[in-house]
Tab-separated table of C-alpha atoms and ligand atoms in Angstrom:
chain	number	residue	atom	x	y	z
A	199	MET	CA	-24.755	-32.128	-29.508
A	200	PRO	CA	-26.071	-28.562	-28.971
A	201	MET	CA	-23.620	-25.704	-28.473
A	202	ILE	CA	-23.593	-25.413	-24.680
A	203	SER	CA	-22.499	-22.026	-23.364
A	204	ASN	CA	-23.336	-19.386	-20.752
A	205	HIS	CA	-25.375	-17.612	-23.409
A	206	LEU	CA	-28.148	-20.199	-23.374
A	207	PRO	CA	-31.244	-19.293	-21.347
A	208	THR	CA	-31.323	-20.867	-17.881
A	209	ALA	CA	-34.317	-23.073	-18.668
A	210	GLU	CA	-32.482	-24.591	-21.619
A	211	LEU	CA	-29.356	-25.271	-19.563
A	212	GLN	CA	-31.534	-26.894	-16.907
A	213	ALA	CA	-33.224	-29.125	-19.458
A	214	LEU	CA	-29.874	-30.129	-20.945
A	215	ASP	CA	-28.552	-30.852	-17.439
A	216	ALA	CA	-31.560	-32.995	-16.594
A	217	SER	CA	-31.258	-34.973	-19.825
A	218	HIS	CA	-27.838	-36.531	-19.127
A	219	HIS	CA	-26.390	-35.541	-15.776
A	220	MET	CA	-27.027	-37.712	-12.695
A	221	HIS	CA	-26.550	-35.520	-9.579
A	222	PRO	CA	-25.059	-36.976	-6.393
A	223	PHE	CA	-27.182	-37.109	-3.196
A	224	THR	CA	-30.226	-35.969	-5.231
A	225	CYS	CA	-33.602	-37.293	-6.291
A	226	ASN	CA	-32.949	-36.698	-9.963
A	227	ALA	CA	-36.575	-37.066	-11.051
A	228	GLU	CA	-37.615	-34.306	-8.676
A	229	LEU	CA	-34.698	-32.074	-9.681
A	230	ALA	CA	-35.541	-32.525	-13.357
A	231	GLN	CA	-38.985	-31.046	-12.683
A	232	LYS	CA	-37.588	-28.121	-10.768
A	233	GLY	CA	-34.324	-27.404	-12.631
A	234	ALA	CA	-30.885	-27.070	-11.041
A	235	ARG	CA	-29.520	-23.638	-10.300
A	236	VAL	CA	-26.731	-23.021	-12.811
A	237	ILE	CA	-23.612	-21.480	-11.268
A	238	THR	CA	-21.532	-19.712	-13.874
A	239	ARG	CA	-18.649	-18.054	-11.986
A	240	ALA	CA	-17.434	-17.029	-8.571
A	241	LYS	CA	-15.127	-14.550	-6.855
A	242	GLY	CA	-14.206	-14.295	-3.191
A	243	VAL	CA	-17.256	-15.478	-1.230
A	244	MET	CA	-19.782	-14.735	-3.977
A	245	LEU	CA	-21.250	-17.049	-6.629
A	246	THR	CA	-22.977	-15.821	-9.771
A	247	ASP	CA	-25.765	-17.828	-11.396
A	248	SER	CA	-27.022	-17.920	-14.966
A	249	ASP	CA	-29.689	-15.308	-14.159
A	250	GLY	CA	-27.067	-12.900	-12.818
A	251	HIS	CA	-27.887	-13.364	-9.124
A	252	GLU	CA	-25.025	-12.754	-6.706
A	253	ILE	CA	-25.210	-15.443	-4.045
A	254	LEU	CA	-23.213	-15.411	-0.810
A	255	ASP	CA	-21.751	-18.899	-0.447
A	256	ALA	CA	-21.863	-19.530	3.292
A	257	MET	CA	-20.886	-23.189	2.674
A	258	ALA	CA	-17.601	-22.551	0.780
A	259	GLY	CA	-18.840	-24.957	-1.915
A	260	LEU	CA	-18.836	-28.216	0.026
A	261	TRP	CA	-16.823	-26.882	2.977
A	262	CYS	CA	-13.742	-26.640	0.826
A	263	VAL	CA	-13.076	-23.256	-0.780
A	264	ASN	CA	-11.054	-21.968	2.171
A	265	ILE	CA	-9.104	-19.267	0.286
A	266	GLY	CA	-12.221	-18.096	-1.594
A	267	TYR	CA	-13.000	-18.292	-5.301
A	268	GLY	CA	-11.191	-16.794	-8.253
A	269	ARG	CA	-7.526	-16.809	-7.241
A	270	ASP	CA	-5.418	-16.354	-10.386
A	271	GLU	CA	-2.267	-17.741	-8.751
A	272	MET	CA	-3.948	-21.135	-8.497
A	273	ALA	CA	-4.759	-21.149	-12.211
A	274	GLU	CA	-1.197	-20.097	-13.077
A	275	VAL	CA	0.333	-22.882	-11.015
A	276	ALA	CA	-1.990	-25.487	-12.560
A	277	ALA	CA	-1.176	-24.318	-16.084
A	278	ARG	CA	2.569	-24.284	-15.403
A	279	GLN	CA	2.510	-27.774	-13.895
A	280	MET	CA	0.392	-29.160	-16.747
A	281	ARG	CA	2.934	-27.892	-19.264
A	282	GLU	CA	5.913	-29.223	-17.336
A	283	LEU	CA	4.617	-32.607	-16.140
A	284	PRO	CA	0.843	-33.135	-16.321
A	285	TYR	CA	0.964	-36.634	-14.926
A	286	TYR	CA	3.244	-39.251	-13.619
A	287	ASN	CA	2.637	-41.991	-11.088
A	288	THR	CA	4.378	-42.689	-7.812
A	289	PHE	CA	3.893	-46.482	-7.780
A	290	PHE	CA	6.985	-47.892	-9.401
A	291	GLN	CA	9.921	-46.357	-7.578
A	292	THR	CA	9.383	-42.943	-9.161
A	293	THR	CA	8.444	-39.594	-7.706
A	294	HIS	CA	8.108	-35.948	-8.774
A	295	LEU	CA	8.590	-32.483	-7.348
A	296	PRO	CA	4.998	-31.576	-6.451
A	297	ALA	CA	4.526	-34.783	-4.403
A	298	ILE	CA	7.898	-34.364	-2.661
A	299	ALA	CA	7.213	-30.730	-1.808
A	300	LEU	CA	3.598	-31.192	-0.716
A	301	ALA	CA	4.364	-34.143	1.577
A	302	HIS	CA	7.155	-32.064	3.097
A	303	LYS	CA	4.892	-29.061	3.646
A	304	ILE	CA	2.092	-31.126	5.187
A	305	ALA	CA	4.564	-32.812	7.557
A	306	GLU	CA	5.781	-29.373	8.610
A	307	LEU	CA	2.249	-28.107	9.307
A	308	ALA	CA	0.832	-31.231	10.956
A	309	PRO	CA	1.214	-31.516	14.744
A	310	GLY	CA	3.349	-34.013	16.680
A	311	ALA	CA	4.742	-37.062	14.951
A	312	LEU	CA	2.371	-36.842	11.965
A	313	ASN	CA	5.181	-36.667	9.440
A	314	ASN	CA	4.170	-39.043	6.638
A	315	VAL	CA	1.633	-38.605	3.858
A	316	PHE	CA	-0.143	-41.233	1.742
A	317	PHE	CA	-1.924	-39.350	-1.068
A	318	ALA	CA	-5.408	-39.999	-2.445
A	319	GLY	CA	-7.761	-38.241	-4.819
A	320	SER	CA	-10.436	-37.427	-2.239
A	321	GLY	CA	-11.483	-37.759	1.390
A	322	SER	CA	-13.396	-40.960	0.654
A	323	GLU	CA	-10.344	-42.577	-0.887
A	324	ALA	CA	-8.143	-41.442	1.990
A	325	ASN	CA	-10.495	-43.056	4.501
A	326	ASP	CA	-10.497	-46.256	2.448
A	327	THR	CA	-6.712	-46.122	2.733
A	328	ASN	CA	-7.076	-45.709	6.494
A	329	ILE	CA	-9.236	-48.818	6.854
A	330	ARG	CA	-6.686	-50.958	5.075
A	331	MET	CA	-3.703	-49.254	6.683
A	332	VAL	CA	-4.778	-49.670	10.303
A	333	ARG	CA	-5.816	-53.294	9.780
A	334	HIS	CA	-2.521	-53.989	8.005
A	335	TYR	CA	-0.616	-52.168	10.777
A	336	TRP	CA	-1.982	-54.513	13.457
A	337	ALA	CA	-1.444	-57.546	11.220
A	338	VAL	CA	2.224	-56.657	10.716
A	339	LYS	CA	2.524	-56.224	14.480
A	340	GLY	CA	1.264	-59.770	14.946
A	341	GLN	CA	-2.264	-58.869	16.036
A	342	PRO	CA	-4.396	-59.533	12.931
A	343	SER	CA	-7.519	-59.940	15.056
A	344	LYS	CA	-7.477	-56.178	15.725
A	345	SER	CA	-9.566	-55.393	12.648
A	346	ILE	CA	-12.656	-53.541	13.909
A	347	LEU	CA	-12.946	-49.814	13.296
A	348	ILE	CA	-15.338	-47.866	15.491
A	349	GLY	CA	-17.053	-44.787	14.032
A	350	ARG	CA	-20.011	-42.669	15.127
A	351	ASN	CA	-23.651	-42.462	14.154
A	352	ASN	CA	-24.160	-39.478	11.850
A	353	GLY	CA	-20.445	-39.240	11.306
A	354	TYR	CA	-19.473	-38.604	7.684
A	355	HIS	CA	-16.309	-40.043	6.208
A	356	GLY	CA	-17.151	-40.241	2.502
A	357	SER	CA	-19.312	-42.065	0.036
A	358	SER	CA	-17.264	-45.032	-1.179
A	359	VAL	CA	-18.060	-48.512	0.144
A	360	GLY	CA	-15.348	-48.334	2.798
A	361	SER	CA	-15.673	-44.720	3.884
A	362	GLY	CA	-19.477	-44.878	3.715
A	363	SER	CA	-19.284	-47.845	6.096
A	364	LEU	CA	-17.091	-45.910	8.531
A	365	GLY	CA	-19.618	-43.087	8.460
A	366	GLY	CA	-22.820	-43.496	10.385
A	367	MET	CA	-25.391	-42.148	7.956
A	368	ALA	CA	-28.428	-44.419	8.163
A	369	ALA	CA	-29.751	-43.292	4.763
A	370	MET	CA	-26.483	-44.356	3.151
A	371	HIS	CA	-26.324	-47.686	4.948
A	372	ALA	CA	-29.838	-48.398	3.704
A	373	GLN	CA	-28.616	-48.551	0.094
A	374	GLY	CA	-26.058	-50.793	-1.553
A	375	GLY	CA	-25.193	-53.201	1.215
A	376	LEU	CA	-23.259	-51.088	3.721
A	377	PRO	CA	-21.548	-51.348	6.116
A	378	ILE	CA	-18.742	-53.780	5.303
A	379	PRO	CA	-17.841	-56.269	8.071
A	380	ASP	CA	-15.971	-55.257	11.212
A	381	ILE	CA	-17.219	-51.688	11.432
A	382	HIS	CA	-19.009	-50.644	14.634
A	383	HIS	CA	-20.751	-47.370	15.507
A	384	ILE	CA	-21.334	-45.505	18.769
A	385	ASN	CA	-23.592	-42.493	19.345
A	386	GLU	CA	-22.440	-38.949	18.640
A	387	PRO	CA	-22.155	-36.222	21.306
A	388	ASN	CA	-25.226	-34.251	20.209
A	389	TRP	CA	-26.452	-32.747	23.484
A	390	TRP	CA	-29.274	-30.715	21.903
A	391	ALA	CA	-30.931	-33.790	20.418
A	392	ASP	CA	-30.028	-36.516	22.901
A	393	GLY	CA	-28.856	-34.882	26.125
A	394	GLY	CA	-32.149	-35.272	27.983
A	395	ASP	CA	-31.821	-34.052	31.572
A	396	MET	CA	-28.041	-34.340	31.699
A	397	SER	CA	-25.826	-31.266	31.714
A	398	PRO	CA	-23.721	-30.946	28.545
A	399	GLU	CA	-20.626	-31.878	30.617
A	400	GLU	CA	-22.183	-35.045	32.021
A	401	PHE	CA	-23.513	-35.946	28.611
A	402	GLY	CA	-20.134	-35.433	26.905
A	403	LEU	CA	-18.510	-37.842	29.337
A	404	HIS	CA	-21.361	-40.305	28.976
A	405	ARG	CA	-21.090	-40.382	25.174
A	406	ALA	CA	-17.292	-40.682	25.259
A	407	GLN	CA	-17.618	-43.655	27.594
A	408	GLU	CA	-19.688	-45.443	24.957
A	409	LEU	CA	-16.334	-45.940	23.243
A	410	GLU	CA	-14.954	-47.682	26.315
A	411	GLN	CA	-18.046	-49.874	26.593
A	412	ALA	CA	-17.782	-50.797	22.921
A	413	ILE	CA	-14.103	-51.734	23.291
A	414	LEU	CA	-14.846	-53.837	26.370
A	415	SER	CA	-17.736	-55.652	24.761
A	416	LEU	CA	-16.017	-56.214	21.389
A	417	GLY	CA	-12.710	-57.049	23.088
A	418	GLU	CA	-9.578	-54.912	23.151
A	419	ASP	CA	-7.872	-57.550	21.002
A	420	ARG	CA	-10.460	-56.962	18.254
A	421	VAL	CA	-10.458	-53.158	17.950
A	422	ALA	CA	-8.009	-51.482	15.571
A	423	ALA	CA	-9.038	-47.833	15.596
A	424	PHE	CA	-11.595	-45.178	16.407
A	425	ILE	CA	-12.419	-42.566	13.752
A	426	ALA	CA	-14.211	-39.253	14.263
A	427	GLU	CA	-14.372	-35.702	12.993
A	428	PRO	CA	-13.086	-33.186	15.591
A	429	VAL	CA	-16.293	-31.253	14.852
A	430	GLN	CA	-18.937	-33.334	13.068
A	431	GLY	CA	-19.653	-31.544	9.784
A	432	ALA	CA	-22.251	-33.198	7.566
A	433	GLY	CA	-23.968	-34.540	10.698
A	434	GLY	CA	-25.028	-30.941	11.404
A	435	VAL	CA	-21.962	-29.154	12.844
A	436	ILE	CA	-22.247	-30.996	16.150
A	437	VAL	CA	-19.833	-29.501	18.671
A	438	ALA	CA	-18.974	-31.949	21.464
A	439	PRO	CA	-19.208	-30.777	25.088
A	440	GLU	CA	-15.803	-29.885	26.610
A	441	THR	CA	-15.599	-33.135	28.553
A	442	TYR	CA	-15.821	-35.340	25.456
A	443	TRP	CA	-12.447	-35.259	23.712
A	444	PRO	CA	-10.159	-35.612	26.748
A	445	GLU	CA	-12.081	-38.758	27.680
A	446	ILE	CA	-11.854	-40.143	24.117
A	447	GLN	CA	-8.095	-39.578	24.138
A	448	ARG	CA	-7.781	-41.303	27.518
A	449	ILE	CA	-9.730	-44.319	26.270
A	450	CYS	CA	-7.688	-44.667	23.061
A	451	ASP	CA	-4.461	-44.477	25.105
A	452	THR	CA	-5.665	-46.932	27.752
A	453	TYR	CA	-6.714	-49.639	25.310
A	454	ASP	CA	-4.057	-49.131	22.624
A	455	ILE	CA	-6.563	-48.128	19.954
A	456	LEU	CA	-5.388	-45.951	17.049
A	457	LEU	CA	-7.145	-42.587	16.856
A	458	ILE	CA	-8.026	-41.347	13.384
A	459	ALA	CA	-9.085	-37.692	13.193
A	460	ASP	CA	-11.060	-37.038	10.030
A	461	GLU	CA	-9.847	-33.502	9.325
A	462	VAL	CA	-11.379	-33.266	5.852
A	463	ILE	CA	-13.508	-30.287	6.960
A	464	CYS	CA	-11.696	-29.149	10.105
A	465	GLY	CA	-8.218	-29.152	8.565
A	466	PHE	CA	-6.492	-26.136	7.036
A	467	GLY	CA	-7.940	-23.383	9.174
A	468	ARG	CA	-11.656	-24.044	9.499
A	469	THR	CA	-11.582	-24.094	13.318
A	470	GLY	CA	-9.101	-21.223	13.714
A	471	GLU	CA	-6.055	-23.530	13.979
A	472	TRP	CA	-4.365	-25.468	11.210
A	473	PHE	CA	-6.143	-28.638	12.363
A	474	GLY	CA	-9.275	-29.355	14.390
A	475	SER	CA	-7.261	-31.833	16.466
A	476	GLN	CA	-5.335	-28.855	17.865
A	477	THR	CA	-8.575	-27.027	18.632
A	478	VAL	CA	-10.117	-29.959	20.532
A	479	GLY	CA	-6.787	-31.057	22.054
A	480	ILE	CA	-6.248	-34.594	20.725
A	481	ARG	CA	-3.164	-36.460	19.460
A	482	PRO	CA	-4.332	-38.573	16.494
A	483	ASP	CA	-2.252	-41.363	14.966
A	484	ILE	CA	-3.678	-40.608	11.517
A	485	MET	CA	-5.432	-37.548	10.076
A	486	THR	CA	-7.612	-37.689	6.972
A	487	ILE	CA	-7.246	-34.594	4.786
A	488	ALA	CA	-8.916	-33.362	1.558
A	489	LYS	CA	-11.256	-30.387	0.809
A	490	GLY	CA	-9.352	-27.388	2.284
A	491	LEU	CA	-6.012	-28.976	1.319
A	492	SER	CA	-6.501	-27.529	-2.173
A	493	SER	CA	-9.420	-25.221	-1.340
A	494	GLY	CA	-11.327	-27.377	-3.831
A	495	TYR	CA	-9.357	-26.045	-6.816
A	496	ALA	CA	-8.189	-29.587	-7.602
A	497	PRO	CA	-9.286	-32.975	-6.258
A	498	ILE	CA	-6.742	-34.247	-3.742
A	499	GLY	CA	-6.777	-35.887	-0.328
A	500	GLY	CA	-4.570	-38.012	1.845
A	501	SER	CA	-3.735	-39.703	5.110
A	502	VAL	CA	-1.231	-38.010	7.390
A	503	VAL	CA	0.362	-40.828	9.344
A	504	SER	CA	2.414	-40.916	12.564
A	505	ASP	CA	6.035	-42.014	12.510
A	506	GLU	CA	5.128	-45.124	14.529
A	507	VAL	CA	2.394	-46.312	12.146
A	508	ALA	CA	4.383	-45.348	9.046
A	509	SER	CA	7.458	-47.239	10.259
A	510	VAL	CA	5.441	-50.436	10.696
A	511	ILE	CA	3.756	-50.043	7.290
A	512	ALA	CA	7.168	-49.381	5.709
A	513	LYS	CA	8.464	-52.867	6.613
A	514	SER	CA	6.757	-54.609	3.706
A	515	GLU	CA	4.857	-53.802	0.537
A	516	PHE	CA	1.490	-52.151	1.241
A	517	ASN	CA	-0.646	-53.339	-1.669
A	518	HIS	CA	-2.664	-50.160	-2.038
A	519	GLY	CA	-2.666	-46.936	-4.067
A	520	TYR	CA	-4.536	-44.802	-6.556
A	521	THR	CA	-3.618	-43.809	-10.104
A	522	TYR	CA	-3.920	-40.228	-8.944
A	523	SER	CA	-2.078	-40.596	-5.599
A	524	GLY	CA	-0.003	-37.416	-5.425
A	525	HIS	CA	-1.184	-36.220	-8.862
A	526	PRO	CA	1.338	-33.555	-9.872
A	527	VAL	CA	-1.165	-30.877	-10.934
A	528	ALA	CA	-3.360	-31.381	-7.876
A	529	ALA	CA	-0.298	-31.448	-5.602
A	530	ALA	CA	1.101	-28.247	-7.121
A	531	VAL	CA	-2.291	-26.558	-6.697
A	532	ALA	CA	-2.503	-27.729	-3.073
A	533	LEU	CA	0.996	-26.414	-2.397
A	534	GLU	CA	0.018	-23.007	-3.784
A	535	ASN	CA	-3.107	-23.067	-1.628
A	536	LEU	CA	-0.987	-23.706	1.483
A	537	ARG	CA	1.341	-20.873	0.457
A	538	ILE	CA	-1.631	-18.502	0.208
A	539	LEU	CA	-3.038	-19.650	3.573
A	540	GLU	CA	0.363	-19.010	5.190
A	541	ASP	CA	1.544	-15.858	3.413
A	542	GLU	CA	-1.795	-14.114	3.767
A	543	ARG	CA	-2.137	-15.242	7.383
A	544	ILE	CA	-5.624	-16.563	6.663
A	545	ILE	CA	-5.713	-18.848	9.701
A	546	GLU	CA	-4.816	-15.844	11.887
A	547	HIS	CA	-7.615	-13.929	10.128
A	548	VAL	CA	-10.064	-16.681	11.117
A	549	ARG	CA	-8.794	-16.849	14.701
A	550	ASP	CA	-8.431	-13.123	15.394
A	551	VAL	CA	-10.961	-11.429	13.113
A	552	ALA	CA	-13.627	-13.448	11.320
A	553	ALA	CA	-14.458	-16.084	13.945
A	554	PRO	CA	-14.723	-13.688	16.922
A	555	TYR	CA	-16.867	-11.342	14.809
A	556	LEU	CA	-19.168	-14.108	13.597
A	557	LYS	CA	-19.371	-15.718	17.050
A	558	ASP	CA	-21.308	-12.801	18.576
A	559	LYS	CA	-23.672	-12.416	15.630
A	560	TRP	CA	-24.233	-16.158	15.538
A	561	ALA	CA	-24.966	-16.422	19.256
A	562	ALA	CA	-27.462	-13.551	18.907
A	563	LEU	CA	-29.553	-15.660	16.507
A	564	VAL	CA	-31.047	-17.461	19.514
A	565	ASP	CA	-33.184	-14.301	19.912
A	566	HIS	CA	-35.136	-15.543	16.921
A	567	PRO	CA	-38.310	-17.435	17.849
A	568	LEU	CA	-37.306	-20.481	15.744
A	569	VAL	CA	-33.732	-20.816	16.959
A	570	GLY	CA	-32.988	-23.065	19.940
A	571	GLU	CA	-29.211	-23.320	20.202
A	572	ALA	CA	-26.464	-21.686	18.167
A	573	LYS	CA	-23.094	-23.474	18.114
A	574	ILE	CA	-19.917	-22.326	16.445
A	575	VAL	CA	-16.239	-23.272	16.306
A	576	GLY	CA	-14.011	-21.066	14.164
A	577	LEU	CA	-15.931	-20.666	10.923
A	578	MET	CA	-18.250	-23.663	11.173
A	579	GLY	CA	-21.590	-23.027	12.826
A	580	SER	CA	-25.045	-24.478	13.275
A	581	ILE	CA	-28.418	-23.443	14.653
A	582	ALA	CA	-31.116	-25.842	15.837
A	583	LEU	CA	-34.624	-24.915	14.720
A	584	THR	CA	-37.320	-25.799	17.222
A	585	PRO	CA	-40.962	-25.087	18.041
A	586	ASN	CA	-40.068	-24.886	21.770
A	587	LYS	CA	-36.649	-23.848	23.021
A	588	ALA	CA	-37.257	-24.665	26.686
A	589	THR	CA	-38.043	-28.327	26.012
A	590	ARG	CA	-35.730	-28.629	22.966
A	591	ALA	CA	-38.780	-29.993	21.138
A	592	VAL	CA	-38.817	-31.325	17.586
A	593	PHE	CA	-41.384	-30.250	15.005
A	594	ALA	CA	-44.459	-32.392	14.451
A	595	ALA	CA	-43.659	-32.500	10.714
A	596	ASP	CA	-41.114	-35.079	9.467
A	597	THR	CA	-37.532	-34.211	10.395
A	598	GLY	CA	-36.020	-31.958	7.746
A	599	THR	CA	-39.319	-30.457	6.572
A	600	VAL	CA	-38.700	-27.180	8.368
A	601	GLY	CA	-34.975	-27.190	7.610
A	602	TYR	CA	-35.753	-27.589	3.922
A	603	ILE	CA	-38.224	-24.684	3.975
A	604	CYS	CA	-35.589	-22.516	5.663
A	605	ARG	CA	-32.944	-23.523	3.147
A	606	GLU	CA	-35.277	-22.648	0.271
A	607	ARG	CA	-35.850	-19.185	1.779
A	608	CYS	CA	-32.062	-18.745	2.098
A	609	PHE	CA	-31.571	-19.669	-1.541
A	610	ALA	CA	-34.330	-17.239	-2.559
A	611	ASN	CA	-32.502	-14.545	-0.564
A	612	ASN	CA	-29.189	-15.281	-2.295
A	613	LEU	CA	-27.590	-17.097	0.587
A	614	VAL	CA	-26.270	-20.658	0.460
A	615	MET	CA	-26.901	-22.131	3.907
A	616	ARG	CA	-27.408	-25.875	4.178
A	617	HIS	CA	-29.850	-27.825	6.336
A	618	VAL	CA	-29.199	-31.128	8.085
A	619	GLY	CA	-32.567	-32.265	9.324
A	620	ASP	CA	-33.830	-29.198	11.152
A	621	ARG	CA	-30.398	-27.746	11.835
A	622	MET	CA	-29.062	-24.977	9.607
A	623	ILE	CA	-25.328	-24.928	9.036
A	624	VAL	CA	-22.672	-22.549	7.690
A	625	ALA	CA	-18.998	-22.856	6.823
A	626	PRO	CA	-18.066	-19.839	4.681
A	627	PRO	CA	-14.740	-19.296	2.921
A	628	LEU	CA	-12.093	-18.431	5.508
A	629	VAL	CA	-11.376	-15.097	3.822
A	630	ILE	CA	-14.846	-13.762	4.648
A	631	THR	CA	-14.701	-10.173	5.979
A	632	PRO	CA	-16.783	-8.633	8.789
A	633	GLU	CA	-18.790	-6.686	6.160
A	634	GLU	CA	-19.578	-9.925	4.324
A	635	ILE	CA	-20.506	-11.565	7.627
A	636	ASP	CA	-23.011	-8.739	8.158
A	637	VAL	CA	-24.566	-9.513	4.762
A	638	MET	CA	-24.653	-13.238	5.582
A	639	ILE	CA	-26.373	-12.673	8.941
A	640	ALA	CA	-28.863	-10.163	7.498
A	641	ARG	CA	-29.879	-12.642	4.778
A	642	ALA	CA	-30.091	-15.456	7.321
A	643	ARG	CA	-32.396	-13.394	9.553
A	644	THR	CA	-34.654	-12.464	6.635
A	645	SER	CA	-34.832	-16.135	5.661
A	646	LEU	CA	-35.621	-17.229	9.233
A	647	ASP	CA	-38.416	-14.631	9.418
A	648	GLU	CA	-39.870	-15.829	6.128
A	649	CYS	CA	-39.581	-19.442	7.236
A	650	HIS	CA	-41.368	-18.575	10.478
A	651	ALA	CA	-44.208	-16.915	8.542
A	652	ILE	CA	-44.557	-19.982	6.272
A	653	LEU	CA	-44.672	-22.348	9.252
A	654	LYS	CA	-47.476	-20.302	10.812
A	655	GLU	CA	-49.355	-20.125	7.528
A	656	ARG	CA	-49.134	-23.914	7.047
A	657	GLY	CA	-49.952	-24.657	10.668
A	658	LEU	CA	-46.552	-26.305	11.238
A	659	ILE	CA	-46.076	-24.423	14.510
B	256	PLP	C1	-16.466	-34.538	2.562
B	256	PLP	C2	-15.923	-35.399	3.631
B	256	PLP	C3	-15.301	-36.617	3.336
B	256	PLP	C4	-15.281	-37.197	1.956
B	256	PLP	O1	-14.493	-36.454	1.094
B	256	PLP	P1	-14.724	-36.617	-0.495
B	256	PLP	O2	-13.620	-35.772	-1.053
B	256	PLP	O3	-16.098	-36.128	-0.789
B	256	PLP	O4	-14.560	-38.035	-0.835
B	256	PLP	C5	-14.731	-37.327	4.359
B	256	PLP	N1	-14.773	-36.878	5.619
B	256	PLP	C6	-15.359	-35.714	5.945
B	256	PLP	C7	-15.353	-35.268	7.358
B	256	PLP	C8	-15.980	-34.951	4.968
B	256	PLP	O5	-16.615	-33.839	5.285
């Protein structure tokens, strides 16, 4: 094996990467030709690559590095915990301090009766837990036929067989035999793409009522739960019209359907509150958490469960768990992350400083000839690229062609901004300052201008 270090030239690192490493959500043959960008270190909101570029990470990794990169305290806590107790399980009537303390802290932060935590290693695992838990809940209550979970098209809940089934990503369902039985999907509240002649308010209500129609046609006695992200992340930062969530809550209450809020992105400050459920005004029975729980410093996720559901599950053995449920190092790291979020008032910084500052700059992007709508909640935002704002038209080229060109320009301008189809999305670390937001917006505008020029040149507009 060659000596692999930061001192190797980028091209060599890329070749070594391509020779053995299979990247997720990637055409590896294509990437091997092109070479992956090699990220070597990071601090605050900035990444450094193997060529010494300083890149502003407007995606906080994968929506997770809420406290920003390079916090020494996190490393200290991990090292201390590894020395004291690197691992022990919580299966066989044993527990340990990090799991006790983290469950306690999460119960304190979570709204309402969400006072119980079932730990997992990731968001996908937590949603797999949720599938089994809600079905088991209804079975224990004597209603085993309530086994259908309803999710949304373009929702994202993870990449395992269960969580990938809950999600509504057509490209994922097309591979590997998804979805599993008894999963149903309704349409998402994406007014820009699907609203037609309706006002956003009418459309929000209309899309929420698809849940009611689904329950009525499947049968109330068959539906266990509805799962959704308070703000759809990987689907393109789709912000529901104001009428949507109150109607969803009403429907779940009316038909006795459990509401699962997938807070993997929205949780831990992203929307300017601790949880997205608080921002959109819903009372979930279960929340899925991961990502911002540890700011990505260690892999950990979980299900935060209401007292009612937890008390039913507690009656008998729930035959479910992961080797790394409540992993002591990950739990200690998560606890330190929550301490930093609280002590440094980072959620208040989002609510009072960063989000209001970004909101104006973001909204102003609609001045750009390519930008149709600009949506933002807290520090998660999206812009729709379009050849005609008035008609909300789509490009003649395949969906995603223009988004990809724009993303490539962003990368070339040292800005990580992701594309979902022809929407561009951001979700920077929550610690981003107004000065850094200025840099982010300036780079985004340059990239949009360059993208516009390329589209003209190639006759794509
Ligand atoms: C990322 C994500 C997941 C999956 O989490 P993993 O840790 O990647 O398994 C689930 N739900 C939402 C909303 C996500 O964004």
